[in-house]
Coordinates of C-alpha atoms in Angstrom, one line a residue:
M235 CA 0.0 0.0 0.0
S236 CA 1.4 3.4 -0.9
S237 CA 1.8 6.2 1.6
P238 CA -0.8 9.0 1.7
F239 CA 2.1 11.5 1.7
P240 CA 3.6 11.7 -1.8
S241 CA 6.8 13.5 -0.6
C242 CA 7.7 10.7 1.8
P243 CA 9.0 7.2 0.9
A244 CA 7.0 4.1 1.5
R245 CA 7.0 2.8 5.1
P246 CA 9.4 -0.1 5.6
G247 CA 8.4 -3.5 6.6
N248 CA 9.4 -5.4 9.8
A249 CA 12.9 -6.2 8.5
A250 CA 13.6 -2.5 7.8
L251 CA 12.4 -1.6 11.3
L252 CA 14.8 -4.2 12.8
R253 CA 17.7 -2.7 10.7
A254 CA 16.8 0.8 11.8
A255 CA 16.7 -0.3 15.5
A256 CA 20.1 -1.9 15.1
M257 CA 21.6 1.2 13.5
A258 CA 20.1 3.3 16.4
A259 CA 22.0 1.0 18.9
S260 CA 25.3 1.6 17.1
P261 CA 27.2 4.9 17.3
P262 CA 25.1 7.6 15.6
R263 CA 25.6 8.3 12.0
L264 CA 24.1 11.0 9.8
G265 CA 22.3 8.5 7.5
A266 CA 20.6 6.6 10.2
F267 CA 19.4 9.7 12.0
F268 CA 18.0 10.9 8.7
V269 CA 16.0 7.7 8.2
L270 CA 14.4 7.9 11.7
I271 CA 13.2 11.4 11.1
L272 CA 11.4 10.3 7.9
L273 CA 9.7 7.4 9.8
L274 CA 8.2 9.5 12.6
P275 CA 5.4 11.5 10.8
L276 CA 3.9 8.6 8.9
P277 CA 0.4 7.6 9.9
P278 CA -0.5 4.1 11.0
P279 CA -1.6 1.8 8.1
L280 CA -5.2 0.8 7.4
R281 CA -6.0 -2.6 8.8
A282 CA -6.1 -5.3 6.1
E283 CA -9.5 -6.6 7.3
E284 CA -11.1 -3.2 6.7
P285 CA -10.1 -1.7 3.3
A286 CA -11.2 1.8 2.4
D287 CA -13.8 0.8 -0.1
T288 CA -15.5 -1.6 2.3
R289 CA -15.7 1.1 5.0
D290 CA -17.3 3.6 2.6
A291 CA -19.8 1.0 1.4
A292 CA -20.8 0.3 5.0
Q293 CA -21.3 4.0 5.8
A294 CA -23.5 4.3 2.6
R295 CA -25.6 1.4 3.8
V296 CA -26.1 3.2 7.2
R297 CA -27.1 6.4 5.5
S298 CA -29.5 4.8 2.9
P299 CA -33.2 4.9 3.9
P300 CA -35.2 1.7 4.2
A301 CA -36.9 0.3 1.1
P302 CA -40.3 1.9 0.6
V303 CA -43.4 -0.2 0.8
T304 CA -44.6 -0.7 -2.7
D305 CA -46.5 -4.0 -2.2
V306 CA -50.1 -3.1 -2.4
A307 CA -51.1 -6.1 -0.4
R308 CA -49.3 -4.4 2.6
L309 CA -50.7 -0.9 2.0
C310 CA -53.7 0.1 3.9
V311 CA -54.8 3.8 4.0
C312 CA -57.7 3.3 6.3
D313 CA -55.6 1.6 9.1
L314 CA -55.7 4.4 11.6
L315 CA -55.7 2.7 15.0
V316 CA -52.5 1.1 16.3
A317 CA -53.0 -2.6 17.1
Q318 CA -56.8 -2.3 16.8
C319 CA -59.2 -3.1 14.0
D320 CA -60.7 -0.2 12.1
T321 CA -64.4 -0.5 11.3
N322 CA -65.0 -1.4 7.6
C323 CA -61.3 -1.3 6.9
C324 CA -61.0 -4.6 4.9
C325 CA -57.2 -4.2 4.5
D326 CA -56.5 -3.7 8.2
P327 CA -54.1 -6.5 9.3
D328 CA -55.3 -6.2 12.9
C329 CA -58.8 -7.3 11.9
S330 CA -59.7 -11.0 12.4
A331 CA -62.3 -13.1 10.7
E332 CA -64.7 -12.3 13.5
D333 CA -64.2 -8.6 12.9
F334 CA -64.8 -9.0 9.1
S335 CA -68.1 -10.8 9.8
L336 CA -69.4 -7.5 11.5
F337 CA -68.4 -5.3 8.6
T338 CA -71.2 -3.7 6.4
T339 CA -68.9 -2.7 3.5
C340 CA -65.3 -2.1 2.6
S341 CA -64.5 1.6 3.1
I342 CA -61.5 1.3 0.7
P343 CA -62.4 -1.4 -1.9
V344 CA -59.3 -0.9 -4.1
V345 CA -55.7 -0.2 -2.9
I346 CA -53.1 0.9 -5.5
G347 CA -49.7 2.4 -5.3
D348 CA -49.1 5.3 -7.6
S349 CA -52.2 6.0 -9.7
Q350 CA -50.0 7.6 -12.4
L351 CA -48.2 4.4 -13.3
C352 CA -49.1 2.8 -16.6
S353 CA -49.4 -0.7 -15.1
Q354 CA -49.4 -1.9 -11.6
K355 CA -50.8 -4.3 -9.1
A356 CA -54.1 -3.5 -7.3
A357 CA -55.5 -5.1 -4.2
V358 CA -59.3 -5.5 -4.4
Y359 CA -61.3 -6.0 -1.2
S360 CA -65.0 -7.0 -0.9
L361 CA -67.4 -8.8 1.4
D362 CA -69.2 -12.0 0.7
V363 CA -72.4 -11.2 2.5
E364 CA -74.0 -14.5 1.4
A365 CA -71.6 -16.5 3.5
N366 CA -72.5 -17.3 7.1
P367 CA -70.8 -15.5 8.7
P368 CA -69.9 -12.9 6.1
E369 CA -66.3 -13.2 4.9
R370 CA -63.7 -10.8 3.4
I371 CA -62.6 -11.5 -0.2
F372 CA -59.1 -10.4 -1.3
K373 CA -57.9 -10.4 -4.9
L374 CA -54.6 -9.1 -6.4
I375 CA -55.1 -8.0 -10.0
D376 CA -53.2 -6.1 -12.7
Q377 CA -54.5 -2.7 -13.3
V378 CA -53.8 -0.7 -16.5
N379 CA -53.9 3.1 -16.7
P380 CA -55.4 4.1 -20.1
S381 CA -53.9 7.6 -19.9
I382 CA -51.3 8.4 -22.5
F383 CA -49.4 10.5 -19.9
C384 CA -48.9 7.6 -17.5
I385 CA -45.5 6.8 -16.0
H386 CA -43.9 3.7 -17.4
A387 CA -41.3 3.2 -14.7
T388 CA -40.1 5.1 -11.6
N389 CA -36.3 5.5 -11.9
Y390 CA -35.9 8.5 -9.6
E391 CA -35.1 6.9 -6.3
Q392 CA -35.3 10.0 -4.1
A393 CA -39.0 10.5 -5.1
L394 CA -39.8 7.3 -3.2
Y395 CA -38.9 8.8 0.2
F396 CA -40.0 11.7 2.4
K397 CA -37.4 13.9 3.8
S398 CA -36.1 12.6 7.1
P399 CA -36.8 15.0 9.9
E400 CA -34.0 16.4 11.9
I401 CA -33.4 14.4 15.1
P402 CA -33.0 16.6 18.2
T403 CA -29.6 16.4 19.8
A404 CA -27.8 18.3 22.6
E405 CA -26.2 20.5 19.9
N406 CA -29.3 21.5 17.9
F407 CA -32.0 21.4 20.6
D408 CA -32.1 25.1 21.2
E409 CA -32.3 25.9 17.5
L410 CA -35.2 23.4 16.9
L411 CA -37.0 24.8 20.0
D412 CA -36.8 28.4 18.6
K413 CA -38.0 27.2 15.2
F414 CA -40.8 24.8 16.3
G415 CA -41.5 26.0 19.8
G416 CA -45.0 27.2 19.3
A417 CA -48.2 25.3 18.7
T418 CA -48.4 26.9 15.3
F419 CA -45.4 27.0 12.9
S420 CA -45.7 30.1 10.8
A421 CA -43.7 30.8 7.7
E422 CA -42.9 34.2 9.3
P423 CA -42.2 33.3 13.0
D424 CA -40.8 36.8 13.5
S425 CA -44.3 38.2 13.2
W426 CA -45.0 36.8 16.7
N427 CA -42.3 39.1 18.2
L428 CA -44.0 42.3 19.2
D429 CA -40.7 44.0 20.0
T430 CA -39.9 44.8 16.4
D431 CA -40.3 48.6 16.5
A432 CA -36.6 49.1 15.9
Q433 CA -36.7 47.1 12.6
N434 CA -40.1 48.1 11.4
P435 CA -41.7 51.5 11.8
P436 CA -45.0 51.4 13.8
E437 CA -47.0 53.0 10.9
A438 CA -45.9 50.1 8.6
N439 CA -47.5 47.4 10.7
E440 CA -50.5 49.2 12.2
T441 CA -53.9 47.7 11.3
S442 CA -57.3 48.8 12.4
R443 CA -58.6 45.3 13.1
Y444 CA -57.6 41.8 13.9
E445 CA -57.4 39.3 11.1
Y446 CA -57.7 35.5 11.3
G447 CA -54.8 33.8 12.9
V448 CA -53.1 37.0 14.1
P449 CA -51.9 36.6 17.8
V450 CA -54.2 38.4 20.2
Q451 CA -52.1 41.2 21.6
T452 CA -51.9 42.4 25.2
E453 CA -50.3 45.4 26.8
D454 CA -47.1 43.4 27.5
A455 CA -46.9 40.8 24.7
F456 CA -49.8 38.5 23.6
L457 CA -52.5 36.4 25.1
R458 CA -50.9 33.1 26.1
L459 CA -52.5 29.7 25.8
P460 CA -50.2 27.2 27.5
S461 CA -49.7 24.0 25.4
P462 CA -47.2 21.1 25.1
V463 CA -44.3 21.7 22.8
V464 CA -41.6 19.0 22.5
S465 CA -42.9 16.9 25.3
S466 CA -46.1 17.0 27.3
W467 CA -44.8 19.7 29.6
C468 CA -46.5 23.1 29.5
S469 CA -45.0 25.9 27.5
D470 CA -46.3 29.4 28.1
A471 CA -45.0 30.8 24.8
N472 CA -48.0 29.7 22.7
P473 CA -50.0 32.7 21.4
A474 CA -53.7 32.6 21.0
G475 CA -54.7 33.3 17.4
F476 CA -57.7 35.5 16.6
L477 CA -60.7 33.4 15.6
V478 CA -58.7 30.2 16.2
N479 CA -60.6 28.0 18.7
Q480 CA -58.1 25.9 20.6
A481 CA -58.1 23.3 23.4
T482 CA -54.9 22.1 24.9
K483 CA -53.7 19.9 27.8
C484 CA -50.3 19.8 29.3
I485 CA -48.3 18.8 32.4
R486 CA -47.0 21.3 34.9
S487 CA -44.3 20.6 37.4
V488 CA -45.4 21.6 40.9
S489 CA -44.1 21.7 44.5
V490 CA -46.6 22.1 47.4
E491 CA -44.0 24.1 49.4
K492 CA -43.7 26.7 46.6
C493 CA -47.2 26.6 45.2
D494 CA -47.9 30.2 46.3
S495 CA -44.9 31.4 44.3
I496 CA -45.6 29.4 41.0
Q497 CA -47.2 32.0 38.7
A498 CA -48.9 29.4 36.4
L499 CA -50.9 28.2 39.4
S500 CA -52.4 31.6 40.1
M501 CA -55.5 33.2 38.6
L502 CA -53.6 36.5 38.3
F503 CA -51.2 35.0 35.7
Y504 CA -54.1 34.6 33.2
I505 CA -56.0 37.8 33.8
N506 CA -53.5 40.5 34.8
S507 CA -52.7 41.7 31.3
S508 CA -55.4 43.6 29.4
I509 CA -56.1 42.8 25.7
L510 CA -55.7 45.3 23.0
A511 CA -59.0 46.0 21.3
V512 CA -57.2 46.2 17.9
P513 CA -53.5 45.6 17.2
K514 CA -51.1 48.3 18.4
S515 CA -53.9 50.4 19.9
S516 CA -54.2 52.2 23.2
Q517 CA -57.7 50.9 23.9
M518 CA -57.6 48.1 26.4
V519 CA -60.1 45.3 27.2
N520 CA -59.8 43.8 30.7
I521 CA -60.2 40.1 31.2
T522 CA -63.1 39.5 33.6
V523 CA -63.7 36.4 35.7
Q524 CA -66.8 34.6 34.4
S525 CA -67.0 31.7 36.8
I526 CA -64.9 29.8 39.3
V527 CA -65.3 26.0 39.9
V528 CA -63.6 24.4 42.8
Q529 CA -62.5 20.8 42.5
S530 CA -61.9 18.7 45.5
V531 CA -59.2 16.0 46.0
N532 CA -61.6 13.2 45.0
G533 CA -62.6 15.1 41.8
M534 CA -66.0 16.6 42.9
R535 CA -66.6 20.0 41.5
T536 CA -68.6 22.9 43.0
L537 CA -69.5 26.1 41.3
L538 CA -69.0 29.2 43.5
S539 CA -71.9 31.5 43.8
S540 CA -69.7 34.6 43.5
S541 CA -66.7 35.0 41.2
E542 CA -65.8 38.5 42.2
A543 CA -63.1 37.7 44.8
L544 CA -59.8 36.2 43.5
R545 CA -58.7 32.9 45.1
L546 CA -54.9 32.8 45.2
P547 CA -52.9 29.5 45.8
M548 CA -51.8 28.9 49.3
V549 CA -50.4 26.1 51.5
L550 CA -52.9 24.7 54.1
D551 CA -52.3 21.5 56.1
E552 CA -49.6 20.3 53.6
L553 CA -52.0 20.9 50.7
C554 CA -51.9 23.5 48.0
I555 CA -55.4 24.9 47.6
N556 CA -56.8 27.2 44.9
A557 CA -54.3 26.0 42.3
V558 CA -55.4 26.6 38.7
L559 CA -56.3 23.3 36.9
G560 CA -58.1 24.8 33.9
V561 CA -58.8 28.1 32.1
N562 CA -61.5 28.7 29.5
Y563 CA -61.2 32.0 27.6
H564 CA -64.2 33.5 25.8
I565 CA -63.6 36.4 23.4
T566 CA -66.4 38.5 22.0
H567 CA -65.6 40.6 18.8
T568 CA -67.3 42.7 16.3
D569 CA -67.8 42.0 12.6
T570 CA -64.9 44.5 11.9
G571 CA -62.4 42.5 13.9
E572 CA -62.4 44.5 17.1
I573 CA -62.3 42.7 20.5
I574 CA -64.9 44.2 22.8
E575 CA -65.1 41.7 25.7
A576 CA -62.9 39.0 27.2
A577 CA -63.8 36.6 30.0
A578 CA -62.1 33.6 31.7
A579 CA -63.7 30.7 33.5
F580 CA -61.4 28.9 36.0
V581 CA -61.3 25.5 37.5
L582 CA -59.3 25.5 40.8
G583 CA -58.2 22.4 42.6
T584 CA -56.2 21.0 45.5
I585 CA -52.7 19.5 45.1
S586 CA -51.5 16.9 47.6
R587 CA -48.0 16.9 49.0
E588 CA -47.1 13.7 47.1
A589 CA -47.9 15.2 43.7
L590 CA -44.9 16.2 41.6
S591 CA -46.9 17.4 38.6
I592 CA -50.5 18.2 37.6
E593 CA -52.4 18.3 34.3
Q594 CA -53.8 21.7 33.2
S595 CA -56.4 22.2 30.5
F596 CA -56.8 25.4 28.5
E597 CA -59.4 26.5 25.9
I598 CA -60.3 29.6 24.0
S599 CA -63.4 30.4 21.8
F600 CA -64.5 33.4 19.8
T601 CA -68.1 34.7 19.3
Q602 CA -69.2 37.6 17.2
E603 CA -71.4 40.1 19.1
N604 CA -75.2 39.8 18.7
T605 CA -74.9 36.2 17.4
Q606 CA -75.2 32.8 18.9
P607 CA -72.7 30.0 18.4
V608 CA -73.8 27.3 16.0
P609 CA -74.9 24.2 17.9
L610 CA -73.2 20.9 17.3
S611 CA -74.9 17.7 16.5
G612 CA -72.3 15.3 18.0
N613 CA -68.7 15.1 19.0
P614 CA -67.3 13.9 16.7
G615 CA -70.0 11.6 15.1
Y616 CA -73.6 12.5 14.7
V617 CA -76.1 11.7 17.5
V618 CA -79.4 10.2 16.4
G619 CA -82.2 12.7 16.6
L620 CA -80.0 15.9 16.2
P621 CA -80.3 18.1 13.1
V622 CA -78.0 17.5 10.1
R623 CA -75.8 20.5 9.9
A624 CA -75.6 22.3 6.6
G625 CA -74.4 25.5 5.0
F626 CA -73.1 27.3 1.9
Q627 CA -69.6 28.1 0.6
P628 CA -69.2 31.4 -1.1
Q629 CA -66.2 31.6 -3.5
G630 CA -62.9 31.9 -1.7
S631 CA -64.5 31.4 1.8
G632 CA -65.2 28.7 4.3
I633 CA -68.5 27.2 5.1
I634 CA -71.2 29.6 6.2
Q635 CA -74.1 28.2 8.2
S636 CA -77.0 29.6 10.2
S637 CA -77.2 29.2 14.0
N638 CA -81.0 28.5 13.5
K639 CA -81.5 24.8 13.1
H640 CA -84.6 25.5 11.1
S641 CA -82.5 27.3 8.5
Q642 CA -80.2 24.5 7.6
L643 CA -81.2 21.2 5.9
T644 CA -85.0 21.1 6.1
I645 CA -88.0 19.6 4.4
L646 CA -91.6 20.7 4.0
H647 CA -93.5 20.8 7.3
S648 CA -97.0 19.3 7.1
T649 CA -99.8 21.4 8.3
S650 CA -103.3 20.6 9.4
T651 CA -104.9 22.2 6.4
Q652 CA -102.6 20.3 3.9
D653 CA -102.7 23.3 1.6
C654 CA -99.3 23.7 -0.2
L655 CA -99.8 27.4 -0.8
A656 CA -100.6 28.0 2.9
A657 CA -97.7 25.8 4.0
Q658 CA -95.1 27.8 2.1
G659 CA -92.3 28.8 4.6
A660 CA -93.1 26.1 7.2
R661 CA -90.0 23.9 7.4
A662 CA -88.9 21.0 9.6
P663 CA -85.2 20.2 10.3
V664 CA -83.8 16.9 9.0
L665 CA -82.9 14.9 12.0
F666 CA -80.0 12.4 11.7
G667 CA -81.1 8.8 11.6
Y668 CA -84.8 9.6 11.2
N669 CA -86.6 8.6 8.0
M670 CA -89.2 11.3 7.4
I671 CA -92.0 12.0 4.9
S672 CA -94.3 15.1 4.7
G673 CA -96.6 16.6 2.1
C674 CA -99.4 18.8 1.1
K675 CA -102.1 19.1 -1.6
L676 CA -102.1 21.6 -4.4
R677 CA -105.4 22.7 -5.9
I678 CA -104.8 23.6 -9.6
T679 CA -107.3 25.6 -11.7
A680 CA -107.3 26.5 -15.3
A681 CA -106.3 30.1 -14.6
M682 CA -102.9 29.1 -13.1
K683 CA -99.8 29.8 -15.2
C684 CA -97.2 27.1 -15.6
Q685 CA -93.9 29.0 -14.8
P686 CA -95.0 30.9 -11.7
L687 CA -96.6 27.7 -10.3
A688 CA -93.5 25.7 -10.9
Q689 CA -91.3 28.2 -9.1
T690 CA -93.8 28.4 -6.2
L691 CA -93.8 24.6 -5.8
L692 CA -90.0 24.5 -6.0
D693 CA -89.8 27.0 -3.1
V694 CA -92.3 24.9 -1.1
L695 CA -90.2 21.8 -1.6
K696 CA -86.7 23.2 -1.2
G697 CA -87.3 26.3 0.9
Q698 CA -86.0 29.8 0.2
S699 CA -82.3 28.8 0.5
F700 CA -81.4 25.2 0.0
P701 CA -77.9 24.4 1.3
E702 CA -74.9 23.3 -0.7
Y703 CA -73.0 21.3 1.9
V704 CA -73.6 19.1 4.9
A705 CA -71.2 18.4 7.7
S706 CA -69.7 14.9 7.6
F707 CA -69.4 14.9 11.4
G708 CA -71.6 16.4 14.1
N709 CA -68.7 18.7 15.1
S710 CA -67.2 19.7 11.7
Q711 CA -65.8 23.1 11.8
A712 CA -66.7 25.8 9.2
Q713 CA -63.1 26.5 8.3
D714 CA -62.4 22.8 7.5
V715 CA -64.0 22.8 4.1
L716 CA -62.8 19.2 3.3
D717 CA -64.8 18.0 6.3
W718 CA -68.1 18.9 4.5
V719 CA -69.9 16.8 1.9
P720 CA -71.4 18.5 -1.2
I721 CA -75.1 17.9 -1.8
T722 CA -75.6 16.3 -5.2
Q723 CA -78.8 17.7 -6.8
L724 CA -80.7 15.7 -9.5
H725 CA -83.7 16.5 -11.5
I726 CA -86.0 13.9 -13.0
S727 CA -88.5 15.2 -15.5
E728 CA -90.6 14.3 -18.6
Q729 CA -90.4 15.8 -22.0
S730 CA -93.1 18.4 -22.2
S731 CA -93.6 22.2 -22.4
C732 CA -94.9 22.6 -18.9
Q733 CA -93.2 20.8 -16.0
I734 CA -94.0 21.3 -12.3
P735 CA -92.0 19.7 -9.4
V736 CA -94.1 17.3 -7.3
S737 CA -91.6 15.7 -4.9
L738 CA -88.2 16.1 -3.2
G739 CA -86.3 13.1 -2.1
I740 CA -83.2 13.4 0.1
E741 CA -81.0 10.4 0.4
V742 CA -78.3 10.4 3.1
K743 CA -75.7 7.7 3.1
W744 CA -73.7 7.3 6.3
T745 CA -71.2 4.9 7.8
K746 CA -69.7 4.0 11.2
Y747 CA -66.2 5.5 11.4
G748 CA -63.4 4.6 13.8
S749 CA -63.0 1.9 16.4
L750 CA -65.4 -1.0 16.7
V751 CA -65.5 -0.2 20.5
N752 CA -66.8 3.3 20.0
P753 CA -67.8 3.9 16.3
Q754 CA -68.8 7.3 15.2
A755 CA -71.6 8.2 12.7
R756 CA -70.2 10.0 9.6
I757 CA -72.2 11.2 6.5
V758 CA -70.5 10.3 3.3
N759 CA -73.0 11.3 0.6
V760 CA -76.2 13.3 0.3
T761 CA -78.4 13.4 -2.9
A762 CA -81.4 15.6 -3.4
T763 CA -83.7 14.5 -6.2
I764 CA -86.5 16.7 -7.6
T765 CA -89.1 14.9 -9.6
S766 CA -91.3 16.8 -12.0
T767 CA -94.4 15.9 -13.9
T768 CA -96.3 17.3 -16.8
L769 CA -99.0 19.8 -16.1
K770 CA -101.8 19.4 -18.6
Q771 CA -104.1 22.3 -19.4
L772 CA -107.4 22.0 -17.7
P773 CA -110.7 23.0 -19.3
S774 CA -112.3 26.2 -18.0
G775 CA -114.0 25.8 -14.7
R776 CA -112.3 22.5 -13.9
E777 CA -110.0 21.9 -10.9
R778 CA -107.4 19.2 -10.1
I779 CA -105.7 18.2 -6.8
I780 CA -102.0 17.1 -7.0
P781 CA -100.1 15.6 -4.0
I782 CA -96.7 17.2 -3.2
T783 CA -94.3 15.2 -1.1
S784 CA -90.9 15.5 0.4
S785 CA -89.0 12.7 2.1
V786 CA -85.7 11.8 3.8
V787 CA -84.1 8.4 3.9
F788 CA -81.0 7.4 5.9
H789 CA -79.1 4.2 5.0

């Protein structure tokens, strides 16, 4: 093996070393001394059992990511629960034959890898309902993509992997905490820093209202909503965003001897800073105490009749009493983005001497003035008998829904007179799980015109504002547009010059979602079908009675 230093001769073998040692034992000579100097700076040789190319290959194997899962028989996109069977997930490896016998359908009937490939394997799942008990059927087929722009082969290896996240170490921990320390990771984290007057002139950032997601500012910084960051321990650096409803739970380290000096256990810590009515304004909104609930050591809660007096933590008989266990903020704002009221509801508890930590819960909600919050119909799945939540989606906006349950998904409400023209405007909410049918009678005379009559009947059947979307879950949020199901509207009619609608049929398909132990009701499809019939011209002086019906079916 050649020396890594080109200006030095190759290192001698064992025989040369013996000769050099013998020369060193004899009287010194210039040549021998020169040889020893050349031998000193040479590095130790590589071991014969670990050549350089073998070592590099081993390091490459350590750095290379694991092989991606491309076997469709092992892929399962509906397998959400760890070591548990997901309802109607026919590809879940945790499901047994007994579980499959309880399934009603396969939520994911076909599993493929990359849909853009020209040819690939596809796993097909179905249920044999005629078997006793029902059985799952699995087939592996070849699926061909007819698109002329399909991918013939994937030869870009890096596209098969996600970027590996950076692992926290002692060296980069502080950097990662600064970057991902909040509950929300903004593309511009510097915008959370309110002490930027030196870099940005005040007039450049001043706004006359709050906007969605902007931190709620206080006189000293921003309204804090403690939350877990890297671990489950509480971090007080999480800002509350305007119109962002949040609920967090985290662990707080406590010591009974010092409980009266721990700020996070005191009510003052959460209400002593006034909120700015609008960003960077001098108008302040004080946080008032809405209610105080005291929780005993055994978990029993008592609502105090008066919440005017603050209860500060203190040590009593080796117990820490009046410690904050939960805070619920409620912010009232105007339609122009100005905060006009802020209230906090507290849950105070007792901490025993043996406790080293406690769990605290925090929540914040926003309500526009002169409005009522939209009621939910389940959490998360629908509850049988509660209204199906519905709304509209203007272009570029989230879902807009009315707080009035009678102004959402409704059908015609039957009246005692059974007169369709008198029943116009009377609506009944569609209740989840309830099959409903209602109707009225329309008296037609020869003097009635076709087009005005058709529009009147359409308003009777659909109401003045028929919604465009329904919530898939009972607690679907308006800002989560993907959590809402569009209503498919169909129209069945005959070929004639005058068509009038005579029936509205709403079909709601739903499924059980989640664990078999506690499945949740979820709406997956809604279809509204209008059926029209031909209106024939009546002779003068004759009348005709037509039944008008509306119905709702859940299955």
